[in-house]
mmCIF file of C-alpha atoms in Angstrom:
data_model
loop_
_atom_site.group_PDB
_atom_site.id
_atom_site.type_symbol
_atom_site.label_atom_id
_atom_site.label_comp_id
_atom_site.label_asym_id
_atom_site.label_seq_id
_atom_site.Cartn_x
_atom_site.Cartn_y
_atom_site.Cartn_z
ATOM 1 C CA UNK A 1 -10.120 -52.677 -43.995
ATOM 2 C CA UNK A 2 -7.034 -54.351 -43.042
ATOM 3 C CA UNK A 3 -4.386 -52.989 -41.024
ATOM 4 C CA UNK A 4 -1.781 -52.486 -43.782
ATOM 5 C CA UNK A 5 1.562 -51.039 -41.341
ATOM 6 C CA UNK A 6 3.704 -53.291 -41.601
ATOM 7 C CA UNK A 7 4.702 -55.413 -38.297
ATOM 8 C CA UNK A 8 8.150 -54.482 -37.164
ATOM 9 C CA UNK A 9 9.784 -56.404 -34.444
ATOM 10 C CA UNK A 10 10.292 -55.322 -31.235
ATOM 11 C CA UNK A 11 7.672 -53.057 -31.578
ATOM 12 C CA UNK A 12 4.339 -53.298 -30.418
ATOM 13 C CA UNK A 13 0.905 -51.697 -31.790
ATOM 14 C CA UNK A 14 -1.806 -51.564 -29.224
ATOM 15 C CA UNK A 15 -4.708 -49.204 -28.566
ATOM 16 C CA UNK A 16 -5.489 -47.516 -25.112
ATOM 17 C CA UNK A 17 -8.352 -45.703 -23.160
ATOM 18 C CA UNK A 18 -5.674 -43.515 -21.524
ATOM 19 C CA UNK A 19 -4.145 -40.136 -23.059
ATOM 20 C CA UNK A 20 -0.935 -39.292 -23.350
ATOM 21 C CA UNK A 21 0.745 -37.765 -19.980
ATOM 22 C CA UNK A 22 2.967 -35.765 -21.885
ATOM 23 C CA UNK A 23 2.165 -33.819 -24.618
ATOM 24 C CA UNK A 24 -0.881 -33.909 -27.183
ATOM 25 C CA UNK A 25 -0.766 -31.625 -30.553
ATOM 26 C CA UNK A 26 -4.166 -31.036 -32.068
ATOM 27 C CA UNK A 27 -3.743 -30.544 -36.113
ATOM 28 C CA UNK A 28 -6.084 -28.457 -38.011
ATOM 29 C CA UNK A 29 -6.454 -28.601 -41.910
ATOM 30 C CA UNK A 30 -5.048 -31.933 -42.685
ATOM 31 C CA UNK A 31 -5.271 -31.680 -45.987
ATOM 32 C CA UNK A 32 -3.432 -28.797 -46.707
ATOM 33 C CA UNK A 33 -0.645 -30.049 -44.138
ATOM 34 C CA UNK A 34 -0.117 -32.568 -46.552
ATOM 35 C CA UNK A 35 -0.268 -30.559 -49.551
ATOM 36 C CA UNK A 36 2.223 -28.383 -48.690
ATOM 37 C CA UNK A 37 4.385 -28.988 -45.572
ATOM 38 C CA UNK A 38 6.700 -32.079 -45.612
ATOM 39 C CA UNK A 39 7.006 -31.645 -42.027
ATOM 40 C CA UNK A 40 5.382 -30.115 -38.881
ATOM 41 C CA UNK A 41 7.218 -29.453 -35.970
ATOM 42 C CA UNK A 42 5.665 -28.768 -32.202
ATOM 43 C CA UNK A 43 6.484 -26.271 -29.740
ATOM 44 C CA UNK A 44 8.934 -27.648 -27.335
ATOM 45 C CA UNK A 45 7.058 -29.494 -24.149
ATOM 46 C CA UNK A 46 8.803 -30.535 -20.950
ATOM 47 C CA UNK A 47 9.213 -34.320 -19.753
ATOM 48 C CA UNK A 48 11.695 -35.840 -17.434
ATOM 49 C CA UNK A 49 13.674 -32.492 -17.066
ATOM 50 C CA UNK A 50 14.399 -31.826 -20.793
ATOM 51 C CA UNK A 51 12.568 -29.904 -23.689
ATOM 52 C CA UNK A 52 11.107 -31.950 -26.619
ATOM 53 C CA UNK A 53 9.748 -31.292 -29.374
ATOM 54 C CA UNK A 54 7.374 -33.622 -31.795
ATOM 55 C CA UNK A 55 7.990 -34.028 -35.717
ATOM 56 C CA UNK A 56 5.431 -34.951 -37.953
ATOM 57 C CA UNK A 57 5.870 -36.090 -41.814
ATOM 58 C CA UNK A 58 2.287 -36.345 -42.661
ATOM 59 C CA UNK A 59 3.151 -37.825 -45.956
ATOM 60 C CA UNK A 60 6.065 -39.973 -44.876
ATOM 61 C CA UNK A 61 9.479 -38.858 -44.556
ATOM 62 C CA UNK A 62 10.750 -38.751 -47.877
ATOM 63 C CA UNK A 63 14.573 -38.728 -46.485
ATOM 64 C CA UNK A 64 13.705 -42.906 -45.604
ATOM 65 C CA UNK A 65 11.714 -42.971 -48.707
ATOM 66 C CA UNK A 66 8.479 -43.548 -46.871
ATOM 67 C CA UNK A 67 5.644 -41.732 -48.859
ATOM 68 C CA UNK A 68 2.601 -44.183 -47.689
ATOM 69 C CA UNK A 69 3.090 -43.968 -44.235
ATOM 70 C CA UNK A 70 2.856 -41.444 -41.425
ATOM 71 C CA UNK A 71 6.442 -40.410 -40.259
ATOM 72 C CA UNK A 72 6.230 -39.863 -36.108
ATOM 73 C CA UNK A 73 9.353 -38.574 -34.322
ATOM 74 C CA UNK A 74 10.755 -36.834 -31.083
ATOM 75 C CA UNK A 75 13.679 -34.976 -30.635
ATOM 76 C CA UNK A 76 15.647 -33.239 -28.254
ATOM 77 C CA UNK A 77 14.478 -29.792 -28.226
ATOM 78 C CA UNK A 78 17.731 -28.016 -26.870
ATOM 79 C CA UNK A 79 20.912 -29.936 -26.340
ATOM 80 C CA UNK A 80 23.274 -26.042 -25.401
ATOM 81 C CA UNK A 81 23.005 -27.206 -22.081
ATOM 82 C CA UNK A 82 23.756 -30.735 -22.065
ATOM 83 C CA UNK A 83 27.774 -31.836 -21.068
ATOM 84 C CA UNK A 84 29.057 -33.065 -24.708
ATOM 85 C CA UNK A 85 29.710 -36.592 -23.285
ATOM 86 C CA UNK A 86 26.058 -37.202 -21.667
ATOM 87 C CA UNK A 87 23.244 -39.392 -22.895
ATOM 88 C CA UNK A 88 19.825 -39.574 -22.524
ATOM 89 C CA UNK A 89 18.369 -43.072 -22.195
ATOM 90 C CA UNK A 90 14.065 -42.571 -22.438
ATOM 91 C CA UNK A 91 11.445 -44.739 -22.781
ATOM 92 C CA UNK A 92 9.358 -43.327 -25.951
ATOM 93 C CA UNK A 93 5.459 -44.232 -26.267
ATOM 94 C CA UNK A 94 3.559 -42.699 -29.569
ATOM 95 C CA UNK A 95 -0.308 -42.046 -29.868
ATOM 96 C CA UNK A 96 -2.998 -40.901 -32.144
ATOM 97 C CA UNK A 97 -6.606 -40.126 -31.317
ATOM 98 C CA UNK A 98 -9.001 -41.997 -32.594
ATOM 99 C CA UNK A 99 -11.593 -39.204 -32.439
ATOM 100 C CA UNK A 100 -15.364 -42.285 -32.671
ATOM 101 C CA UNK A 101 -14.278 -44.173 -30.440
ATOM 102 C CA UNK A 102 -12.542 -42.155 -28.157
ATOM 103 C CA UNK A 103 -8.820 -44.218 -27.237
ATOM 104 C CA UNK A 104 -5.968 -43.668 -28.601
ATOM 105 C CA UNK A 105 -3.750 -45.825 -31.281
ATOM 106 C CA UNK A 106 -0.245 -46.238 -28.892
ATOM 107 C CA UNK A 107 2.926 -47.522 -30.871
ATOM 108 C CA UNK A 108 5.903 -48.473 -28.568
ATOM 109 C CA UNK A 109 9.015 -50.839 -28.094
ATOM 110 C CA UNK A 110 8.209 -54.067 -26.792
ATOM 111 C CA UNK A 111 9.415 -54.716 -23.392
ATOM 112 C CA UNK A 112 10.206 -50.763 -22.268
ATOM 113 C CA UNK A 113 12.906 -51.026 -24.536
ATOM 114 C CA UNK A 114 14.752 -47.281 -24.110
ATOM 115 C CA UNK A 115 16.301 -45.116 -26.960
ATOM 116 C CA UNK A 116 19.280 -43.696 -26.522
ATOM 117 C CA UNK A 117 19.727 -40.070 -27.080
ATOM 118 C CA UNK A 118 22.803 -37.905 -27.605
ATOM 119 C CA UNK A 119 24.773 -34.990 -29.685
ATOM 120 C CA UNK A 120 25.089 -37.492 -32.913
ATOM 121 C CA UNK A 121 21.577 -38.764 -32.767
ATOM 122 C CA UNK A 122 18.805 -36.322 -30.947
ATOM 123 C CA UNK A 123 15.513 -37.966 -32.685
ATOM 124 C CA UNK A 124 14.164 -41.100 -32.828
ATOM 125 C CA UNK A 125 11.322 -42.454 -33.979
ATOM 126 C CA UNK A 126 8.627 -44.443 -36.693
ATOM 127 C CA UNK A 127 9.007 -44.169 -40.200
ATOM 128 C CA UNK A 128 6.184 -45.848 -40.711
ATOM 129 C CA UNK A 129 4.014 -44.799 -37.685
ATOM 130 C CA UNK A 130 0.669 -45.989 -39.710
ATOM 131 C CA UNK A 131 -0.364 -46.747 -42.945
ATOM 132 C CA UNK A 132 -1.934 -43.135 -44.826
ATOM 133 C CA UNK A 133 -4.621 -46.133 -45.829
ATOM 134 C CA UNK A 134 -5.317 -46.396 -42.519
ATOM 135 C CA UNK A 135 -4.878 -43.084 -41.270
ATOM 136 C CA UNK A 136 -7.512 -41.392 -43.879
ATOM 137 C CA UNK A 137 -10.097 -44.342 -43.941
ATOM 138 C CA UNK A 138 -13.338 -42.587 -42.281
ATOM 139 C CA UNK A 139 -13.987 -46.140 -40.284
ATOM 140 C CA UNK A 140 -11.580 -45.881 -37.971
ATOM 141 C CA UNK A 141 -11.919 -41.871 -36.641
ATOM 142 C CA UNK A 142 -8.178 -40.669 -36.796
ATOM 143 C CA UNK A 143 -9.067 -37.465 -39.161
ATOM 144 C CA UNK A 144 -12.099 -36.280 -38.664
ATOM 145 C CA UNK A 145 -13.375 -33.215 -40.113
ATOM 146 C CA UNK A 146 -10.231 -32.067 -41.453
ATOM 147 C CA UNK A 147 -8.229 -33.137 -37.608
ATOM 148 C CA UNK A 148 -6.174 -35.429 -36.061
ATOM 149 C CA UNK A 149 -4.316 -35.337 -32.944
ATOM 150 C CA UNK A 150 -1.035 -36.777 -32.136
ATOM 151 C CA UNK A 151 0.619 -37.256 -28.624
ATOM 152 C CA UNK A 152 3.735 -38.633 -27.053
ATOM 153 C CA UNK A 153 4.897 -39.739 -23.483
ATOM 154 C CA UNK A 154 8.327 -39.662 -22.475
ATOM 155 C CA UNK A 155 9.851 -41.407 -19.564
ATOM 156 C CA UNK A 156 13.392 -40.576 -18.968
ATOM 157 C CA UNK A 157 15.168 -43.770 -17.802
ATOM 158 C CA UNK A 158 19.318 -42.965 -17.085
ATOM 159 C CA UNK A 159 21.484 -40.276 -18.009
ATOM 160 C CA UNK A 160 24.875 -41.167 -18.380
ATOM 161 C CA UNK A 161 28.644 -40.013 -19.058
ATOM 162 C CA UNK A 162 30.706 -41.525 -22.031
ATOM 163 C CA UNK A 163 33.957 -42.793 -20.998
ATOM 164 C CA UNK A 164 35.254 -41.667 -24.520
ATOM 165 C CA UNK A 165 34.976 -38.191 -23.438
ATOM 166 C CA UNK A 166 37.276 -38.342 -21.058
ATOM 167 C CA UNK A 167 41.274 -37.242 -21.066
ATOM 168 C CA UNK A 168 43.488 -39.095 -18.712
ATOM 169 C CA UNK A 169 46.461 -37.767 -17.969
ATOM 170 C CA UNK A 170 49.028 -39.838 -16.053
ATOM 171 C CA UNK A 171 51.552 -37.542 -14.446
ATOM 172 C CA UNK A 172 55.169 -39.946 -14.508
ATOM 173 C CA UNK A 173 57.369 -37.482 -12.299
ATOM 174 C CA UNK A 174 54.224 -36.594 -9.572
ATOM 175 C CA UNK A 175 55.410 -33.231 -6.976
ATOM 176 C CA UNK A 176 54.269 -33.833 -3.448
ATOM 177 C CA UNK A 177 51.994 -31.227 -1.859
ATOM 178 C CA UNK A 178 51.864 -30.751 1.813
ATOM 179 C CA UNK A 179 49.579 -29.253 3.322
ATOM 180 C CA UNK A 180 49.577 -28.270 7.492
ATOM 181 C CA UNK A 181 46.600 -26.953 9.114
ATOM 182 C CA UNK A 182 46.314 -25.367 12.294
ATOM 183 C CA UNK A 183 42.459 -25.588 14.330
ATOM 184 C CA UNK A 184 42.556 -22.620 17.169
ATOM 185 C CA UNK A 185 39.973 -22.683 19.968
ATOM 186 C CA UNK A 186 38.529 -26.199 18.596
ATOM 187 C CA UNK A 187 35.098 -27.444 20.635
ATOM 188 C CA UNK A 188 33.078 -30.036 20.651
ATOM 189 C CA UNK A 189 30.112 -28.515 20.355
ATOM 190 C CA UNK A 190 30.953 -27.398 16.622
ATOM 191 C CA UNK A 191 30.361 -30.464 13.854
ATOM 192 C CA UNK A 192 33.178 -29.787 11.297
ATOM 193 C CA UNK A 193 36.060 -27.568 10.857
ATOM 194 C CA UNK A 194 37.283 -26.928 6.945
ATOM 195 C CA UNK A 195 40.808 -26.026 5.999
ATOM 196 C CA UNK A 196 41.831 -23.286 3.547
ATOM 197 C CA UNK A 197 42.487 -24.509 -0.181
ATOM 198 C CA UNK A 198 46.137 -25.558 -1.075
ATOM 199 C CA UNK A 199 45.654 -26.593 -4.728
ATOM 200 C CA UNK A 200 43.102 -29.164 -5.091
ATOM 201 C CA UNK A 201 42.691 -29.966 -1.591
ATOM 202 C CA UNK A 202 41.181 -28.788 1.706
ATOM 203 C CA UNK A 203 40.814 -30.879 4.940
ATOM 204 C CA UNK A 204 37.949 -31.755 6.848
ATOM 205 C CA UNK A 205 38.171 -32.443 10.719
ATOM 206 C CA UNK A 206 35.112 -33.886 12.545
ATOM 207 C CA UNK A 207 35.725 -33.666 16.676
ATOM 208 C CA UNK A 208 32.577 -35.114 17.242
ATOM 209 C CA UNK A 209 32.201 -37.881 14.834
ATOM 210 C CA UNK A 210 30.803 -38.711 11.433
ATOM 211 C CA UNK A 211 29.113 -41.698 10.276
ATOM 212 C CA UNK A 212 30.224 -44.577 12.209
ATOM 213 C CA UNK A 213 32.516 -42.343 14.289
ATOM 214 C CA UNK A 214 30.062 -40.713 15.556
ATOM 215 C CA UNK A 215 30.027 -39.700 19.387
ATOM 216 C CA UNK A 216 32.957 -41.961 20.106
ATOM 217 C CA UNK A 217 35.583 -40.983 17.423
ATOM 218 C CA UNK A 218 36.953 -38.070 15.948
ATOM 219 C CA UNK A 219 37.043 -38.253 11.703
ATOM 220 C CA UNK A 220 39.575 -36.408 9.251
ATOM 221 C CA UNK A 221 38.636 -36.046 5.404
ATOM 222 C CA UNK A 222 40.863 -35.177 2.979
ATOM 223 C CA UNK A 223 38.446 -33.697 0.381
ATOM 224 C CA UNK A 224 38.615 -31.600 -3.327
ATOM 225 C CA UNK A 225 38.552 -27.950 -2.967
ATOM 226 C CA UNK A 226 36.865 -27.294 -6.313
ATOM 227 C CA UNK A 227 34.768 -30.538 -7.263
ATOM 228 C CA UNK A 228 34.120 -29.997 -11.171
ATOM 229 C CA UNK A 229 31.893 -32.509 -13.140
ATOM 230 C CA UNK A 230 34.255 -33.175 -15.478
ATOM 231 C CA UNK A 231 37.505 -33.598 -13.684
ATOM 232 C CA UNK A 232 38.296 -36.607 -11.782
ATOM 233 C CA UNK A 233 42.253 -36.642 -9.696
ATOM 234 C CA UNK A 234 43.738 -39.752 -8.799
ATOM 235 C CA UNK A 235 45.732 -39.145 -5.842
ATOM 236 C CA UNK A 236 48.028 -41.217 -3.293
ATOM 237 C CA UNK A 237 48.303 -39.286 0.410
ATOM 238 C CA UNK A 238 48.866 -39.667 4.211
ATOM 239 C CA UNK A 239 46.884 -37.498 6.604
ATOM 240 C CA UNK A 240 47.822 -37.118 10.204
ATOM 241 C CA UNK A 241 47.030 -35.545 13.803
ATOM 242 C CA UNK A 242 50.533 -33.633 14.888
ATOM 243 C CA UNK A 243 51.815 -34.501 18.392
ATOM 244 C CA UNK A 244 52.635 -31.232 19.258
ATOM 245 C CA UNK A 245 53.955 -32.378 22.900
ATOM 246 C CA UNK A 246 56.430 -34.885 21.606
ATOM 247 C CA UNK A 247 56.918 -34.617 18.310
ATOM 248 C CA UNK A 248 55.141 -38.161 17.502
ATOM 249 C CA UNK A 249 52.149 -38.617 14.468
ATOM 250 C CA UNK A 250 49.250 -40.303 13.890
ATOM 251 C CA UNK A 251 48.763 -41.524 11.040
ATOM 252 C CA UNK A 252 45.867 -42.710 8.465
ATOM 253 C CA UNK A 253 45.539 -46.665 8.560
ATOM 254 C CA UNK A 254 46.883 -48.169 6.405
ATOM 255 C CA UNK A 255 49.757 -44.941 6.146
ATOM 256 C CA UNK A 256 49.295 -44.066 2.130
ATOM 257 C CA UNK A 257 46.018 -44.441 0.224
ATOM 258 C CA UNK A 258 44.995 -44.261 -3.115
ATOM 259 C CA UNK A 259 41.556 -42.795 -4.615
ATOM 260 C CA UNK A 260 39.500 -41.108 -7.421
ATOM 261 C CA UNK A 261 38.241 -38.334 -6.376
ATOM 262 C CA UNK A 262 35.239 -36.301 -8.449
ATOM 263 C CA UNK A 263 32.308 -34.731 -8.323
ATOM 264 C CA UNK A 264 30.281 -37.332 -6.860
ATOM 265 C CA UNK A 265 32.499 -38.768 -4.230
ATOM 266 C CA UNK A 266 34.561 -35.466 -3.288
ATOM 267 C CA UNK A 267 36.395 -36.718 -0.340
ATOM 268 C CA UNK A 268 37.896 -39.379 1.056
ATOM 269 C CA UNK A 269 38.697 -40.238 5.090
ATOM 270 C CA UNK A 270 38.149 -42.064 8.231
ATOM 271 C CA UNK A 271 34.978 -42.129 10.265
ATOM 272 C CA UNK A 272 37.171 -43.590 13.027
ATOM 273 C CA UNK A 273 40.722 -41.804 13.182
ATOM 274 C CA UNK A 274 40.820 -41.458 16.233
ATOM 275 C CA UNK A 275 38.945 -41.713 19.546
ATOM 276 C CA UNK A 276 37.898 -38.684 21.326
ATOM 277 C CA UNK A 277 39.338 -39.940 24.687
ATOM 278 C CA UNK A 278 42.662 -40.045 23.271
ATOM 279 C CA UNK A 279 42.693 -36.778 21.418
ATOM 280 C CA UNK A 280 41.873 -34.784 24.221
ATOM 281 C CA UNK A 281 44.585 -36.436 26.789
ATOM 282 C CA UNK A 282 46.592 -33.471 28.390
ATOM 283 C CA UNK A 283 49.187 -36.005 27.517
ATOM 284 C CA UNK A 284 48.379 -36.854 24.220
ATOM 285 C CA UNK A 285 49.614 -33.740 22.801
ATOM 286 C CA UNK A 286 47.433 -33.817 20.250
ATOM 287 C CA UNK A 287 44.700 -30.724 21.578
ATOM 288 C CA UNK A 288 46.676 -28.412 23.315
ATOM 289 C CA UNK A 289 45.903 -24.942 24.705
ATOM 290 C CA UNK A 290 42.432 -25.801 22.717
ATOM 291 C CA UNK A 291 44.914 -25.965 19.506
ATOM 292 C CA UNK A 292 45.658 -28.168 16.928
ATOM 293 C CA UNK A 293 47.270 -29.438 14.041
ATOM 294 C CA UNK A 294 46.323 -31.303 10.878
ATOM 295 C CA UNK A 295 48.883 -32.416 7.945
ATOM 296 C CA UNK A 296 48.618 -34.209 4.842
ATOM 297 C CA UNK A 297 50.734 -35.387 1.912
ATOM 298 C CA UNK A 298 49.352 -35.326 -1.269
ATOM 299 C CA UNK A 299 50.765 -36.434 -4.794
ATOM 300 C CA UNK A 300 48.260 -36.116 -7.758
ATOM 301 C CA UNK A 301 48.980 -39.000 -9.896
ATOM 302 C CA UNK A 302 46.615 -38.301 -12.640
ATOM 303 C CA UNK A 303 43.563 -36.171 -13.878
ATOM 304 C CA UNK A 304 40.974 -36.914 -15.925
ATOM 305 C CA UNK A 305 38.960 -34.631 -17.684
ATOM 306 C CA UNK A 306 37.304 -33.335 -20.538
ATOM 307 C CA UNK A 307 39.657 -32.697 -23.715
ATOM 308 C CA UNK A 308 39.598 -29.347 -25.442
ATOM 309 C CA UNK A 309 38.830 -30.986 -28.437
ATOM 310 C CA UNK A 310 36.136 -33.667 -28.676
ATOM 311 C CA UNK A 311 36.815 -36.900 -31.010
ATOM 312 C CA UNK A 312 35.312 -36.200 -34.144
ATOM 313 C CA UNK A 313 32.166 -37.783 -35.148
ATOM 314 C CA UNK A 314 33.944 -40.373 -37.782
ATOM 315 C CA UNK A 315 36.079 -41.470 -34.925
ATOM 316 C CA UNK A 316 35.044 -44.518 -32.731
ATOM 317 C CA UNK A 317 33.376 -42.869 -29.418
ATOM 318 C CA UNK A 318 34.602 -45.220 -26.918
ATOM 319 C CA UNK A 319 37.978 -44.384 -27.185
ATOM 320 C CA UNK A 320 39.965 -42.513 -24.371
ATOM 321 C CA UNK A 321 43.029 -40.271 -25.297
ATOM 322 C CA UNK A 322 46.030 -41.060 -22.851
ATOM 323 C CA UNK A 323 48.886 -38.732 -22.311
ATOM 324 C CA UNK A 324 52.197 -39.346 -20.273
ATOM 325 C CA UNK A 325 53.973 -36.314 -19.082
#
């Protein structure tokens, strides 16, 4: 008999020796599946670090008006713990057992294509996975004896954060912090010294080196206290070694600088502030009596974070709120 599902582009039909990596779901009584359940759905399985869960129409999914076809789906099993503004980008593959000849029946988007997943859409899948012609006709071994079995592989691609969930707030009158540090009994032989908090911020001295620094320099970091996923600061600021001799700075190069900083990239400094040879000259003023001192000027000049309320789901989800204060 001929293959009656109809050909859909971008997706390719093929048939493979291998099984499913991922998850196979062996159905009993067939018949009366289709008799009486519109839909079956699977325990949740685990693949590329989130739960799933397979769906099953076994007489179409009447919701697309499909009623000759097989109806195949995945979903996301539990979204409670995903950030609101994340996707899942996966790579889905779909199989059936052909139970004579012993491969499988493997339906997949040409190319690796990957589905996206998120909070507005957590399935995907075939409508028309095969043709109940197909399915039920005793040539070609997908039910047997009242069985089929069903399997899926999932291979999680990306993850990413939507810019539209975002809240920037650009602050028009910024406050300057400053923040002064003193470092008592410094040594070399310890790697890093951290400041307290002062609202955001703490600073990060290095009197050996870091990075390219390293052995020949000492390196200052001006860093977030509190990284948070979701919050990102834009901040201009000046760090600086105190002269405590004479009265003199040193400053960053060049003297202000301006940076995100988040989550990911937390801090922000120079590998190469200063060299160790001139830090520690008695005259130098800048270690004294195994003592010293660390300032920096901060202004935040905007935040960005996630908004109390999310845009609703008839609203356009690239969008980004902006609010002057």
């Amino acid at each position: 008999m001929a293959d009656t599902t109809p050909k859909e582009e971008g997706i390719v039909r093929t048939i493979s020796d291998a099984p499913p990596s991922h998850y196979v779901v062996k159905i009993q009584s067939v018949s009366l599946l289709k008799n009486n359940i519109d839909q079956y759905v699977s325990d949740a399985f685990d693949a590329g670090g989130y739960k799933w869960k397979l769906v099953v129409h076994p007489s179409g999914n009447k919701n697309k008006k499909v009623t000759d076809h097989i109806s195949l789906y995945i979903k996301l099993a539990d979204t409670s713990n995903l950030h609101p503004g994340w996707e899942v980008h996966a790579v889905i593959r779909m199989f059936l057992y052909d139970q004579k000849k012993d491969n499988y029946y493997v339906v997949q988007d040409a190319e690796e294509k990957t589905r996206r997943f998120r909070a507005m859409k957590v399935e995907w899948g075939h409508d028309r996975f095969i043709a109940l012609t197909e399915f039920y006709n005793a040539s070609n071994g997908y039910w047997v004896d009242d069985v089929c079995v069903f399997g899926v592989e999932v291979s999680v691609r990306k993850e990413i954060k939507l810019p539209g969930r975002d809240c920037l707030t650009l602050i028009q009158n910024p406050v300057e912090d400053n923040l002064s540090w003193e470092i008592k009994e410094l040594n070399f032989r310890k790697d890093c010294y951290e400041s307290n908090a002062l609202q955001y911020w703490k600073i990060r001295i290095y009197p050996k080196g870091l990075d390219g620094g390293k052995g020949t320099h000492v390196s200052v970091y001006l860093a977030l206290a509190d990284a948070k996923p979701s919050t990102q600061i834009y901040a201009e600021f000046k760090v600086r070694i105190v002269d405590q001799s004479n009265s003199n700075h040193i400053s960053s190069k060049p003297e202000k600088c301006c940076s995100w900083f988040n989550a990911t990239n937390a801090a922000y400094g120079w590998p190469k502030f200063m060299s160790i040879d001139e830090f520690r000259k008695p005259q130098g003023g800048y270690l004294v009596n195994e003592t010293c001192r660390v300032e920096a000027d901060i202004k935040v000049l905007g935040v960005a974070d996630e908004p109390d309320d999310l845009i609703s789901n008839n609203s356009a989800s690239d969008c980004k709120e902006i609010i002057l204060t």
